[in-house]
Tab-separated table of C-alpha atoms and ligand atoms in Angstrom:
chain	number	residue	atom	x	y	z
A	27	MET	CA	-0.018	0.033	0.061
A	28	ASN	CA	1.172	3.477	-0.772
A	29	ARG	CA	0.823	6.006	1.821
A	30	ILE	CA	-1.700	8.642	0.509
A	31	LYS	CA	-2.978	11.855	1.828
A	32	THR	CA	-6.211	10.929	3.778
A	33	THR	CA	-9.233	12.233	2.098
A	34	GLY	CA	-11.899	10.165	4.036
A	35	MET	CA	-11.900	12.826	6.767
A	36	TYR	CA	-12.782	16.519	6.661
A	37	GLU	CA	-10.082	19.055	6.739
A	38	LEU	CA	-11.299	20.618	9.663
A	39	PHE	CA	-13.820	19.531	12.308
A	40	PRO	CA	-15.792	22.735	13.270
A	41	ARG	CA	-18.481	20.667	15.006
A	42	SER	CA	-16.009	19.047	17.145
A	43	GLY	CA	-16.255	22.050	19.527
A	44	CYS	CA	-12.460	22.611	19.538
A	45	ALA	CA	-11.384	26.111	18.976
A	46	ASP	CA	-8.861	25.458	16.379
A	47	SER	CA	-11.306	23.072	14.351
A	48	ARG	CA	-8.356	20.755	13.878
A	49	SER	CA	-8.473	18.720	16.968
A	50	THR	CA	-10.970	15.949	17.920
A	51	HIS	CA	-13.056	15.757	20.990
A	52	TYR	CA	-11.041	12.722	22.267
A	53	CYS	CA	-8.808	12.662	25.184
A	54	ALA	CA	-5.118	12.635	25.012
A	55	GLY	CA	-3.994	9.115	24.360
A	56	CYS	CA	-7.227	7.847	23.193
A	57	GLY	CA	-7.274	5.227	20.600
A	58	HIS	CA	-10.485	6.264	18.884
A	59	GLY	CA	-8.735	9.228	16.798
A	60	ILE	CA	-6.117	6.788	15.475
A	61	VAL	CA	-8.679	4.172	14.216
A	62	HIS	CA	-10.733	6.873	12.780
A	63	LYS	CA	-7.598	7.941	10.819
A	64	LEU	CA	-7.109	4.288	9.794
A	65	ILE	CA	-10.616	4.087	8.521
A	66	ALA	CA	-10.343	7.413	6.583
A	67	GLU	CA	-7.047	6.224	4.857
A	68	ALA	CA	-8.694	2.932	3.751
A	69	LEU	CA	-11.789	4.817	2.302
A	70	ALA	CA	-9.205	6.900	0.377
A	71	GLU	CA	-6.950	4.089	-0.884
A	72	LEU	CA	-9.903	1.846	-1.811
A	73	GLN	CA	-11.720	4.886	-3.264
A	74	ILE	CA	-15.024	3.960	-1.578
A	75	GLN	CA	-15.486	7.242	0.091
A	76	ASN	CA	-18.597	8.368	-1.789
A	77	GLU	CA	-20.478	4.787	-1.322
A	78	THR	CA	-19.515	4.137	2.319
A	79	ILE	CA	-21.924	4.420	5.110
A	80	ILE	CA	-20.667	4.328	8.816
A	81	PHE	CA	-22.534	3.424	11.708
A	82	ASN	CA	-21.729	5.554	14.490
A	83	PRO	CA	-22.189	4.058	17.942
A	84	VAL	CA	-23.652	5.166	21.310
A	85	GLY	CA	-20.369	5.857	23.095
A	86	CYS	CA	-17.126	8.329	22.947
A	87	SER	CA	-17.364	7.965	19.128
A	88	VAL	CA	-20.887	9.002	18.885
A	89	PHE	CA	-19.779	11.935	17.047
A	90	GLY	CA	-17.749	10.187	14.356
A	91	TYR	CA	-19.743	12.188	11.806
A	92	TYR	CA	-17.741	15.143	12.842
A	93	TYR	CA	-14.703	13.359	11.257
A	94	TRP	CA	-15.411	11.194	8.497
A	95	ASP	CA	-16.572	12.787	5.265
A	96	ALA	CA	-18.630	9.713	4.525
A	97	GLY	CA	-22.403	8.704	4.745
A	98	ASN	CA	-22.840	8.410	8.465
A	99	ILE	CA	-25.938	7.080	10.582
A	100	SER	CA	-26.416	6.605	14.126
A	101	ALA	CA	-28.202	3.577	15.546
A	102	ALA	CA	-29.721	2.908	18.850
A	103	HIS	CA	-27.059	1.519	21.399
A	104	GLY	CA	-25.722	-1.781	20.001
A	105	ARG	CA	-28.164	-2.125	17.338
A	106	SER	CA	-25.914	-1.066	14.461
A	107	PRO	CA	-25.492	-4.680	13.123
A	108	SER	CA	-29.417	-4.895	12.911
A	109	ALA	CA	-30.041	-1.594	11.368
A	110	ALA	CA	-26.905	-2.169	8.964
A	111	THR	CA	-28.374	-5.497	7.900
A	112	GLY	CA	-31.294	-3.528	6.439
A	113	ILE	CA	-29.100	-1.119	4.460
A	114	ALA	CA	-26.561	-3.780	3.527
A	115	ARG	CA	-29.443	-6.011	1.975
A	116	THR	CA	-31.081	-3.175	0.135
A	117	LEU	CA	-28.239	-0.973	-1.218
A	118	LYS	CA	-25.880	-3.825	-2.057
A	119	ASP	CA	-23.345	-1.548	-4.042
A	120	ARG	CA	-22.501	0.448	-0.679
A	121	VAL	CA	-19.861	-0.285	1.837
A	122	ILE	CA	-20.967	-0.596	5.351
A	123	ILE	CA	-19.094	-0.102	8.325
A	124	CYS	CA	-20.327	-0.674	11.933
A	125	TYR	CA	-17.879	1.116	14.413
A	126	GLN	CA	-18.693	0.152	17.811
A	127	GLY	CA	-17.191	0.015	21.600
A	128	ASP	CA	-17.155	-2.817	23.842
A	129	GLY	CA	-20.117	-1.707	25.845
A	130	ASP	CA	-22.020	-1.058	22.580
A	131	LEU	CA	-21.067	-4.319	20.843
A	132	ALA	CA	-20.330	-6.765	23.763
A	133	ALA	CA	-22.907	-5.884	26.216
A	134	ILE	CA	-26.128	-4.340	24.913
A	135	GLY	CA	-25.604	-5.291	21.512
A	136	LEU	CA	-24.184	-8.709	21.795
A	137	ASN	CA	-27.180	-10.374	20.279
A	138	SER	CA	-27.342	-8.433	17.213
A	139	THR	CA	-23.492	-8.796	16.814
A	140	LEU	CA	-23.606	-12.450	16.918
A	141	GLN	CA	-26.910	-12.796	14.756
A	142	ALA	CA	-25.488	-10.589	12.097
A	143	ALA	CA	-22.075	-12.403	11.984
A	144	ASN	CA	-23.973	-15.666	11.900
A	145	ARG	CA	-26.026	-14.567	8.821
A	146	GLY	CA	-22.887	-13.337	7.354
A	147	GLU	CA	-24.030	-10.025	6.355
A	148	HIS	CA	-21.973	-7.816	4.114
A	149	ILE	CA	-20.655	-5.273	6.761
A	150	ALA	CA	-17.160	-4.527	8.273
A	151	VAL	CA	-17.459	-4.529	11.962
A	152	ILE	CA	-14.641	-2.332	13.671
A	153	PHE	CA	-14.686	-3.275	17.391
A	154	ILE	CA	-12.858	-0.764	19.717
A	155	ASN	CA	-12.051	-2.648	23.018
A	156	ASN	CA	-10.914	-0.490	25.527
A	157	ALA	CA	-11.916	-2.546	28.441
A	158	THR	CA	-14.419	0.036	29.749
A	159	TYR	CA	-17.377	2.155	29.102
A	160	GLY	CA	-15.464	5.358	28.097
A	161	MET	CA	-18.277	7.876	27.468
A	162	THR	CA	-20.365	7.242	30.869
A	163	GLY	CA	-17.092	7.488	33.047
A	164	GLY	CA	-15.469	4.252	33.136
A	165	GLN	CA	-17.843	1.481	34.182
A	166	MET	CA	-17.102	-2.236	33.798
A	167	ALA	CA	-17.423	-3.711	30.321
A	168	PRO	CA	-17.737	-7.187	29.298
A	169	THR	CA	-14.039	-6.802	28.209
A	170	THR	CA	-12.923	-5.507	31.528
A	171	LEU	CA	-9.963	-7.658	32.597
A	172	GLY	CA	-10.239	-9.686	35.830
A	173	GLY	CA	-9.099	-7.954	39.059
A	174	MET	CA	-9.368	-4.544	36.995
A	175	LYS	CA	-10.740	-1.548	39.039
A	176	THR	CA	-13.575	0.364	37.187
A	177	LEU	CA	-16.195	2.604	38.580
A	178	THR	CA	-18.490	-0.254	39.093
A	179	SER	CA	-15.938	-2.769	40.167
A	180	PRO	CA	-14.137	-0.466	42.742
A	181	PHE	CA	-12.386	-3.769	44.220
A	182	GLY	CA	-11.570	-5.204	40.936
A	183	ARG	CA	-13.558	-7.439	38.484
A	184	ASP	CA	-14.243	-10.687	40.328
A	185	PRO	CA	-15.091	-13.535	37.515
A	186	LEU	CA	-17.116	-15.220	40.324
A	187	THR	CA	-19.604	-12.572	40.333
A	188	ASP	CA	-19.031	-10.401	37.364
A	189	GLY	CA	-17.930	-13.106	34.839
A	190	TYR	CA	-14.771	-13.425	32.891
A	191	PRO	CA	-13.540	-10.926	30.032
A	192	LEU	CA	-15.708	-11.866	26.993
A	193	HIS	CA	-13.425	-12.788	23.969
A	194	VAL	CA	-15.608	-11.495	21.064
A	195	CYS	CA	-13.277	-12.590	18.155
A	196	GLU	CA	-13.247	-16.235	19.562
A	197	LEU	CA	-17.067	-16.253	19.951
A	198	ILE	CA	-17.424	-15.117	16.372
A	199	ASN	CA	-14.894	-17.545	15.132
A	200	GLN	CA	-17.283	-20.375	16.145
A	201	LEU	CA	-19.757	-19.008	13.467
A	202	ALA	CA	-19.408	-20.337	9.948
A	203	ALA	CA	-20.407	-17.055	7.821
A	204	PRO	CA	-17.527	-14.717	8.618
A	205	VAL	CA	-15.082	-14.227	6.147
A	206	TYR	CA	-12.552	-12.462	8.115
A	207	ILE	CA	-11.741	-11.967	11.776
A	208	GLU	CA	-8.786	-10.471	13.401
A	209	ARG	CA	-7.565	-8.787	16.510
A	210	VAL	CA	-4.945	-6.108	16.390
A	211	SER	CA	-3.863	-3.063	18.604
A	212	VAL	CA	-3.202	0.700	18.259
A	213	ALA	CA	-0.924	0.667	21.490
A	214	ASP	CA	2.370	1.809	19.333
A	215	THR	CA	3.416	2.390	15.980
A	216	LYS	CA	4.362	-1.003	15.002
A	217	ARG	CA	0.950	-2.457	16.069
A	218	ILE	CA	-0.932	0.607	14.357
A	219	PHE	CA	0.622	-0.467	11.067
A	220	LYS	CA	-0.725	-3.889	11.481
A	221	ALA	CA	-4.127	-2.486	12.602
A	222	ARG	CA	-3.948	-0.323	9.328
A	223	ASN	CA	-3.683	-3.601	7.118
A	224	ALA	CA	-6.437	-5.185	9.217
A	225	VAL	CA	-8.865	-2.201	8.757
A	226	PHE	CA	-7.974	-2.014	4.991
A	227	LYS	CA	-8.795	-5.653	4.519
A	228	ALA	CA	-12.022	-5.534	6.299
A	229	LEU	CA	-13.070	-2.600	3.888
A	230	ARG	CA	-11.671	-4.293	0.682
A	231	ILE	CA	-13.904	-7.259	1.393
A	232	GLN	CA	-16.762	-5.066	1.549
A	233	LYS	CA	-15.613	-3.282	-1.519
A	234	GLU	CA	-15.604	-6.781	-3.234
A	235	GLY	CA	-18.652	-7.935	-1.861
A	236	LYS	CA	-17.068	-10.887	-0.146
A	237	GLY	CA	-19.162	-10.714	3.170
A	238	TYR	CA	-18.752	-10.261	7.074
A	239	ALA	CA	-15.379	-8.803	8.348
A	240	PHE	CA	-14.692	-8.313	12.003
A	241	VAL	CA	-11.653	-6.368	13.237
A	242	GLU	CA	-11.149	-5.909	17.054
A	243	ILE	CA	-8.897	-3.446	17.925
A	244	ILE	CA	-7.341	-3.073	21.496
A	245	ALA	CA	-7.389	0.720	22.122
A	246	PRO	CA	-6.200	2.858	25.115
A	247	CYS	CA	-8.691	4.805	27.153
A	248	PRO	CA	-6.240	6.707	29.579
A	249	THR	CA	-9.032	8.828	31.160
A	250	SER	CA	-11.346	6.072	32.441
A	251	LEU	CA	-8.501	3.895	33.290
A	252	LYS	CA	-6.797	6.662	35.245
A	253	LEU	CA	-3.480	6.230	33.668
A	254	SER	CA	-1.003	8.567	31.620
A	255	PRO	CA	-1.436	8.127	27.785
A	256	LEU	CA	1.959	6.226	27.848
A	257	GLU	CA	1.072	3.949	30.851
A	258	CYS	CA	-2.102	3.088	29.263
A	259	ALA	CA	-0.384	2.109	25.963
A	260	ARG	CA	1.784	-0.173	28.058
A	261	PHE	CA	-1.320	-1.500	29.842
A	262	CYS	CA	-2.740	-2.521	26.299
A	263	ALA	CA	0.515	-4.124	25.080
A	264	ASN	CA	1.102	-6.000	28.175
A	265	GLU	CA	-1.968	-6.866	30.232
A	266	MET	CA	-4.791	-6.594	27.491
A	267	GLU	CA	-2.653	-8.786	24.937
A	268	ALA	CA	-2.166	-11.304	27.669
A	269	GLU	CA	-6.036	-11.804	27.870
A	270	PHE	CA	-6.657	-10.974	24.219
A	271	PRO	CA	-4.062	-12.224	22.039
A	272	LEU	CA	-3.425	-10.504	18.659
A	273	GLY	CA	-3.566	-12.254	15.501
A	274	CYS	CA	-5.755	-13.316	12.636
A	275	LEU	CA	-8.320	-15.893	13.552
A	276	ARG	CA	-9.826	-16.447	9.979
A	277	ASP	CA	-9.004	-15.106	6.425
A	278	LYS	CA	-11.219	-16.514	3.686
A	279	SER	CA	-11.008	-13.182	1.758
A	280	ASP	CA	-9.128	-14.949	-1.107
A	281	GLN	CA	-11.871	-17.467	-1.517
A	282	PRO	CA	-14.554	-16.935	-4.171
A	283	ILE	CA	-17.731	-15.045	-3.204
A	284	ALA	CA	-20.390	-17.574	-1.718
A	285	GLU	CA	-23.189	-17.950	-4.389
A	286	ALA	CA	-26.609	-17.025	-3.118
A	287	VAL	CA	-29.100	-19.599	-3.227
A	288	PRO	CA	-31.670	-18.594	-5.848
A	289	HIS	CA	-35.112	-17.641	-5.158
A	290	GLN	CA	-37.161	-20.902	-5.160
A	291	HIS	CA	-40.469	-21.104	-6.617
A	292	VAL	CA	-42.661	-22.130	-3.604
A	293	SER	CA	-46.339	-23.205	-3.486
A	294	ALA	CA	-48.361	-20.908	-1.139
A	295	GLU	CA	-48.647	-23.835	1.163
A	296	GLU	CA	-44.825	-23.604	1.820
A	297	PHE	CA	-44.921	-19.736	1.866
A	298	PHE	CA	-47.628	-19.017	4.510
A	299	SER	CA	-47.318	-20.459	7.942
A	300	LYS	CA	-51.081	-21.128	8.013
A	301	PRO	CA	-51.660	-22.149	4.409
A	302	ASP	CA	-54.834	-22.971	2.894
A	303	TYR	CA	-53.532	-21.793	-0.643
A	304	ASP	CA	-53.555	-24.237	-3.517
A	305	PHE	CA	-52.078	-22.417	-6.264
A	306	GLU	CA	-48.388	-22.061	-7.066
A	307	ILE	CA	-46.661	-18.707	-6.111
A	308	LEU	CA	-43.831	-17.767	-8.319
A	309	ALA	CA	-40.607	-16.011	-7.204
A	310	PRO	CA	-40.892	-12.342	-7.147
A	311	VAL	CA	-39.713	-10.220	-10.091
A	312	VAL	CA	-37.602	-7.064	-9.802
A	313	ASP	CA	-39.781	-4.197	-11.211
A	314	HIS	CA	-38.308	-0.954	-10.584
A	315	ALA	CA	-41.561	0.786	-11.983
A	316	CYS	CA	-43.367	-0.553	-8.984
A	317	LYS	CA	-42.864	1.813	-6.035
A	318	GLU	CA	-42.675	0.290	-2.495
A	319	SER	CA	-46.101	0.699	-0.918
A	320	SER	CA	-46.778	0.406	2.769
A	321	MET	CA	-50.131	-0.451	4.536
A	322	ARG	CA	-51.524	-1.039	7.812
A	323	PHE	CA	-54.747	-2.925	8.890
A	324	ALA	CA	-55.935	-2.351	12.348
A	325	GLY	CA	-58.710	-3.001	14.709
A	326	PHE	CA	-59.784	-5.477	17.394
A	327	GLY	CA	-58.657	-9.206	17.444
A	328	GLY	CA	-61.426	-11.152	15.742
A	329	GLN	CA	-62.445	-8.511	13.043
A	330	GLY	CA	-60.077	-10.221	10.600
A	331	VAL	CA	-57.398	-7.245	10.158
A	332	LEU	CA	-54.589	-9.742	10.259
A	333	THR	CA	-56.344	-12.032	7.594
A	334	LEU	CA	-57.154	-8.825	5.523
A	335	GLY	CA	-53.282	-8.021	5.335
A	336	LEU	CA	-52.577	-11.592	4.423
A	337	TRP	CA	-55.136	-11.279	1.450
A	338	LEU	CA	-53.335	-8.149	0.318
A	339	ALA	CA	-50.016	-9.801	0.749
A	340	GLY	CA	-50.992	-12.934	-0.931
A	341	ALA	CA	-52.229	-11.118	-3.928
A	342	ALA	CA	-49.014	-9.210	-4.148
A	343	ARG	CA	-47.079	-12.643	-4.187
A	344	ILE	CA	-49.584	-13.888	-6.888
A	345	ASP	CA	-48.584	-10.844	-8.809
A	346	ARG	CA	-45.065	-11.683	-8.284
A	347	ARG	CA	-44.235	-8.637	-5.951
A	348	PHE	CA	-41.868	-8.620	-3.165
A	349	THR	CA	-44.059	-8.698	-0.059
A	350	THR	CA	-43.864	-8.639	3.854
A	351	TRP	CA	-46.543	-9.284	6.188
A	352	TYR	CA	-45.753	-8.357	9.732
A	353	PRO	CA	-48.460	-8.969	12.588
A	354	SER	CA	-48.796	-7.241	15.996
A	355	TYR	CA	-50.943	-8.621	18.590
A	356	GLY	CA	-52.346	-6.999	21.679
A	357	PRO	CA	-52.209	-8.945	25.146
A	358	GLU	CA	-55.085	-11.031	24.071
A	359	GLN	CA	-55.960	-12.271	20.607
A	360	ARG	CA	-59.667	-11.857	20.584
A	361	GLY	CA	-60.898	-8.285	21.325
A	362	GLY	CA	-57.457	-6.905	21.972
A	363	ALA	CA	-55.912	-4.490	19.623
A	364	ALA	CA	-54.627	-6.326	16.710
A	365	SER	CA	-52.807	-4.656	13.511
A	366	CYS	CA	-50.578	-5.817	10.775
A	367	SER	CA	-48.204	-3.953	8.366
A	368	VAL	CA	-47.903	-5.130	4.778
A	369	VAL	CA	-45.186	-3.668	2.504
A	370	ILE	CA	-45.454	-4.537	-1.260
A	371	SER	CA	-42.674	-3.564	-3.548
A	372	GLY	CA	-41.084	-4.208	-7.009
A	373	HIS	CA	-37.652	-4.730	-5.324
A	374	GLU	CA	-36.345	-6.365	-2.215
A	375	ILE	CA	-37.845	-4.756	0.900
A	376	GLY	CA	-35.603	-3.463	3.622
A	377	SER	CA	-37.855	-3.481	6.416
A	378	PRO	CA	-41.294	-4.755	7.143
A	379	ALA	CA	-41.941	-1.763	9.462
A	380	ALA	CA	-44.846	0.627	7.986
A	381	ASP	CA	-44.030	3.847	9.613
A	382	SER	CA	-45.275	6.037	6.616
A	383	LEU	CA	-48.515	4.628	5.131
A	384	ASP	CA	-49.717	4.979	1.551
A	385	LEU	CA	-52.963	2.742	2.787
A	386	PHE	CA	-54.578	2.510	6.291
A	387	VAL	CA	-57.607	0.463	6.970
A	388	ALA	CA	-59.170	1.062	10.374
A	389	MET	CA	-62.002	-1.059	11.676
A	390	ASN	CA	-62.541	0.697	15.055
A	391	GLN	CA	-61.870	4.069	16.696
A	392	VAL	CA	-58.834	3.015	18.840
A	393	ALA	CA	-57.131	1.834	15.584
A	394	TYR	CA	-58.250	4.972	13.729
A	395	GLN	CA	-56.898	7.345	16.371
A	396	ARG	CA	-53.687	5.366	16.881
A	397	PHE	CA	-52.458	5.411	13.242
A	398	VAL	CA	-54.256	7.854	11.031
A	399	CYS	CA	-51.579	10.336	11.356
A	400	ASP	CA	-49.016	7.770	9.914
A	401	VAL	CA	-50.810	8.219	6.559
A	402	LYS	CA	-48.621	10.021	4.274
A	403	SER	CA	-49.596	12.836	1.799
A	404	GLY	CA	-51.416	11.118	-1.339
A	405	GLY	CA	-52.369	7.942	1.093
A	406	THR	CA	-55.768	6.756	1.686
A	407	VAL	CA	-57.664	5.784	4.824
A	408	PHE	CA	-60.427	3.200	4.601
A	409	VAL	CA	-62.500	3.570	7.848
A	410	ASP	CA	-65.558	1.603	8.853
A	411	GLU	CA	-68.636	3.841	8.799
A	412	THR	CA	-69.353	3.229	12.535
A	413	VAL	CA	-65.940	4.648	13.705
A	414	PRO	CA	-66.341	8.395	14.804
A	415	LEU	CA	-63.809	10.772	13.035
A	416	ASP	CA	-62.575	12.472	16.238
A	417	LYS	CA	-59.197	13.226	14.559
A	418	LYS	CA	-58.437	14.687	11.338
A	419	PRO	CA	-56.512	12.892	8.790
A	420	PRO	CA	-53.416	14.551	7.679
A	421	THR	CA	-53.847	16.871	4.516
A	422	ASP	CA	-53.826	15.450	1.175
A	423	VAL	CA	-55.015	12.072	2.602
A	424	LYS	CA	-58.146	10.709	0.917
A	425	LEU	CA	-60.597	9.365	3.225
A	426	VAL	CA	-63.116	6.372	2.277
A	427	ARG	CA	-65.889	5.574	4.713
A	428	VAL	CA	-66.963	2.080	4.033
A	429	PRO	CA	-70.196	0.434	5.639
A	430	ALA	CA	-68.155	-2.799	6.075
A	431	ILE	CA	-69.745	-3.980	9.362
A	432	LYS	CA	-73.319	-2.979	8.125
A	433	LEU	CA	-73.024	-4.714	4.523
A	434	ALA	CA	-71.434	-7.876	6.013
A	435	ALA	CA	-74.517	-8.103	8.323
A	436	GLU	CA	-76.957	-7.156	5.499
A	437	PHE	CA	-75.147	-10.066	3.395
A	438	ASP	CA	-75.931	-12.641	6.408
A	439	SER	CA	-72.151	-12.942	6.963
A	440	PRO	CA	-71.540	-10.562	9.927
A	441	GLN	CA	-67.889	-11.945	10.293
A	442	SER	CA	-67.004	-10.944	6.803
A	443	ALA	CA	-66.565	-7.327	7.230
A	444	ASN	CA	-62.862	-7.722	6.213
A	445	THR	CA	-64.042	-9.195	2.998
A	446	VAL	CA	-66.275	-6.115	2.362
A	447	MET	CA	-63.023	-3.913	2.995
A	448	LEU	CA	-61.084	-5.905	0.670
A	449	ALA	CA	-63.732	-5.147	-1.940
A	450	ALA	CA	-63.547	-1.405	-1.045
A	451	ILE	CA	-59.871	-1.512	-1.564
A	452	ALA	CA	-60.250	-3.209	-5.069
A	453	THR	CA	-63.117	-0.823	-5.875
A	454	VAL	CA	-61.299	2.670	-5.218
A	455	GLY	CA	-58.444	1.057	-6.919
A	456	ASN	CA	-55.516	2.854	-5.373
A	457	VAL	CA	-53.526	-0.443	-5.155
A	458	THR	CA	-51.837	-1.717	-8.189
A	459	LEU	CA	-52.822	-5.257	-7.488
A	460	ARG	CA	-54.926	-7.096	-9.899
A	461	ARG	CA	-58.722	-7.830	-8.778
A	462	GLU	CA	-58.411	-11.282	-10.012
A	463	SER	CA	-55.314	-11.884	-7.743
A	464	LEU	CA	-57.157	-10.255	-4.745
A	465	LEU	CA	-59.944	-12.670	-5.272
A	466	LYS	CA	-57.610	-15.623	-5.831
A	467	SER	CA	-55.950	-14.906	-2.491
A	468	LEU	CA	-59.317	-14.417	-0.824
A	469	GLU	CA	-60.713	-17.769	-2.143
A	470	GLY	CA	-57.337	-19.543	-1.790
A	471	SER	CA	-57.372	-18.901	1.939
A	472	PHE	CA	-60.568	-20.854	2.485
A	473	ARG	CA	-59.455	-23.809	0.446
A	474	LYS	CA	-60.024	-26.181	2.937
A	475	LYS	CA	-63.367	-24.649	3.509
A	476	PRO	CA	-64.957	-24.588	0.195
A	477	GLY	CA	-68.199	-23.291	1.449
A	478	GLN	CA	-66.701	-20.380	2.962
A	479	ALA	CA	-64.494	-19.676	-0.020
A	480	ALA	CA	-67.725	-19.281	-2.187
A	481	ALA	CA	-69.472	-17.301	0.426
A	482	ASN	CA	-66.618	-14.805	0.641
A	483	ARG	CA	-66.364	-14.626	-2.986
A	484	ASP	CA	-70.221	-13.751	-3.020
A	485	VAL	CA	-69.712	-11.118	-0.288
A	486	PHE	CA	-66.770	-9.640	-2.228
A	487	ILE	CA	-68.669	-9.359	-5.374
A	488	ARG	CA	-71.948	-8.109	-3.948
A	489	ALA	CA	-69.889	-5.346	-1.880
A	490	GLU	CA	-68.122	-4.306	-5.014
A	491	GLN	CA	-71.638	-3.661	-6.652
A	492	ARG	CA	-73.039	-1.776	-3.984
A	493	LEU	CA	-69.885	0.412	-3.359
A	494	LYS	CA	-69.831	1.276	-7.184
A	495	SER	CA	-73.524	2.101	-7.158
B	18	LIG	C1	-30.085	2.284	25.705
B	18	LIG	C2	-29.000	2.939	26.339
B	18	LIG	N1	-28.475	2.224	27.444
B	18	LIG	C3	-27.402	3.118	28.113
B	18	LIG	C4	-26.998	4.185	27.455
B	18	LIG	C5	-25.842	5.009	28.154
B	18	LIG	N2	-24.561	4.752	27.378
B	18	LIG	C6	-24.090	5.818	26.702
B	18	LIG	S1	-22.505	5.297	26.190
B	18	LIG	C7	-22.481	3.812	26.882
B	18	LIG	C8	-21.502	2.964	26.816
B	18	LIG	C9	-20.427	3.259	26.090
B	18	LIG	O1	-19.412	2.229	25.898
B	18	LIG	P1	-18.508	1.679	25.019
B	18	LIG	O2	-19.560	1.089	23.797
B	18	LIG	O3	-17.616	0.779	25.624
B	18	LIG	O4	-17.711	2.913	24.107
B	18	LIG	P2	-16.665	3.948	24.510
B	18	LIG	O5	-17.243	5.177	25.044
B	18	LIG	O6	-15.814	3.180	25.371
B	18	LIG	O7	-15.846	4.300	23.239
B	18	LIG	C10	-23.761	3.498	27.584
B	18	LIG	C11	-23.971	2.461	28.532
B	18	LIG	C12	-27.551	4.788	26.258
B	18	LIG	N3	-27.138	5.779	25.658
B	18	LIG	N4	-28.809	3.917	25.724
């Protein structure tokens, strides 16, 4: 590697609050600044600055975005690998870095860390092991050494009550998916050069789309450890390394990229957990003309709102769209609040959460009040006629009052108010799903009860006629 001028960082850091705008907010002797520079150098050398997104942690380096001139995101404490999963899977041409401390990664975020590693997400995790919670004043971290005094272990960490130091590289090395795992240190210049190579490799693996890379960096935190910068560097080189030996635990970066298993054609029976469908559902097809559409269906348990969402999701699958269906139950199933979100898209979906709705169906007052403000401009709200409109929908939202409960009763099928709602959605026509797919999805869900399939088809068609008239 040639040494080149770092462009991955801003020239000046005015937001750091330091008078000269050249200094960082870090304490003297802290390892964070060194690692920031190593990342910035790798971004520049690999020419990936413009396509890189760095997840800044909760911890001393929460302000990483003051320094890195790249895309920056802040995730909740310890949840960077989960949030990064969504980004990495939807924006496949980006380089994703999770920069995390030992409190963030190995305590509150350990599950998120291990699951992402086990799935082999395409992210580079840069793990700063300074043996303490720096930002909050030096509490015991999972990586605190046995006998080490911290704010919360004033008599020294006692493994019998506090557990043993957690060896995260070794834990991750138990998993099959990761491509690269190495532990390095920034305690002195010789070690910093090795750390530089490791950071570079982890980022190169991302640029080449090869998979999960994990670099643990032993880094000094003189302030929390109450040592001088020099003493702290020595502590890292001697005591930390005695517990956490440096070295590469795995490097499969020269192996070919693992082939993704292609989408299988599955029958709906396999696809839905509670299947009644008898027709084949083909794999979704990428169609960039089909914009992502977020929907929520809400009411009491027993009103069929989860099933209504499933019908829409089923129709989308028949139309070969990408689809998610995500239920949320109240404490009890029948009578408690129930809702589900459905996302339908012409491309892979990053998250099943529907926070900004294109379509919202409310079957009762509580549901209406709870979610109506989540509907975005241009969206549509379908609300049962019986629900009082005691809250105004946002501007530019179309409101459709549907006599769903009334018509279902009139058709002698009081439990089919959700079918009337489906007909209303098909009639108002602001979903791109084909009517025949909606009907097929509806009927298919009653495959094992042919009488109900015919009855619901009948309700759907009669409701359509009434709503059009
Ligand atoms: C959910 C939540 N719990 C606790 C905190 C308080 N908190 C802020 S930073 C931090 C620990 C950071 O330690 P570490 O990840 O080791 O990073 P360092 O500051 O040492 O770089 C904690 C517990 C928080 N912000 N959010």
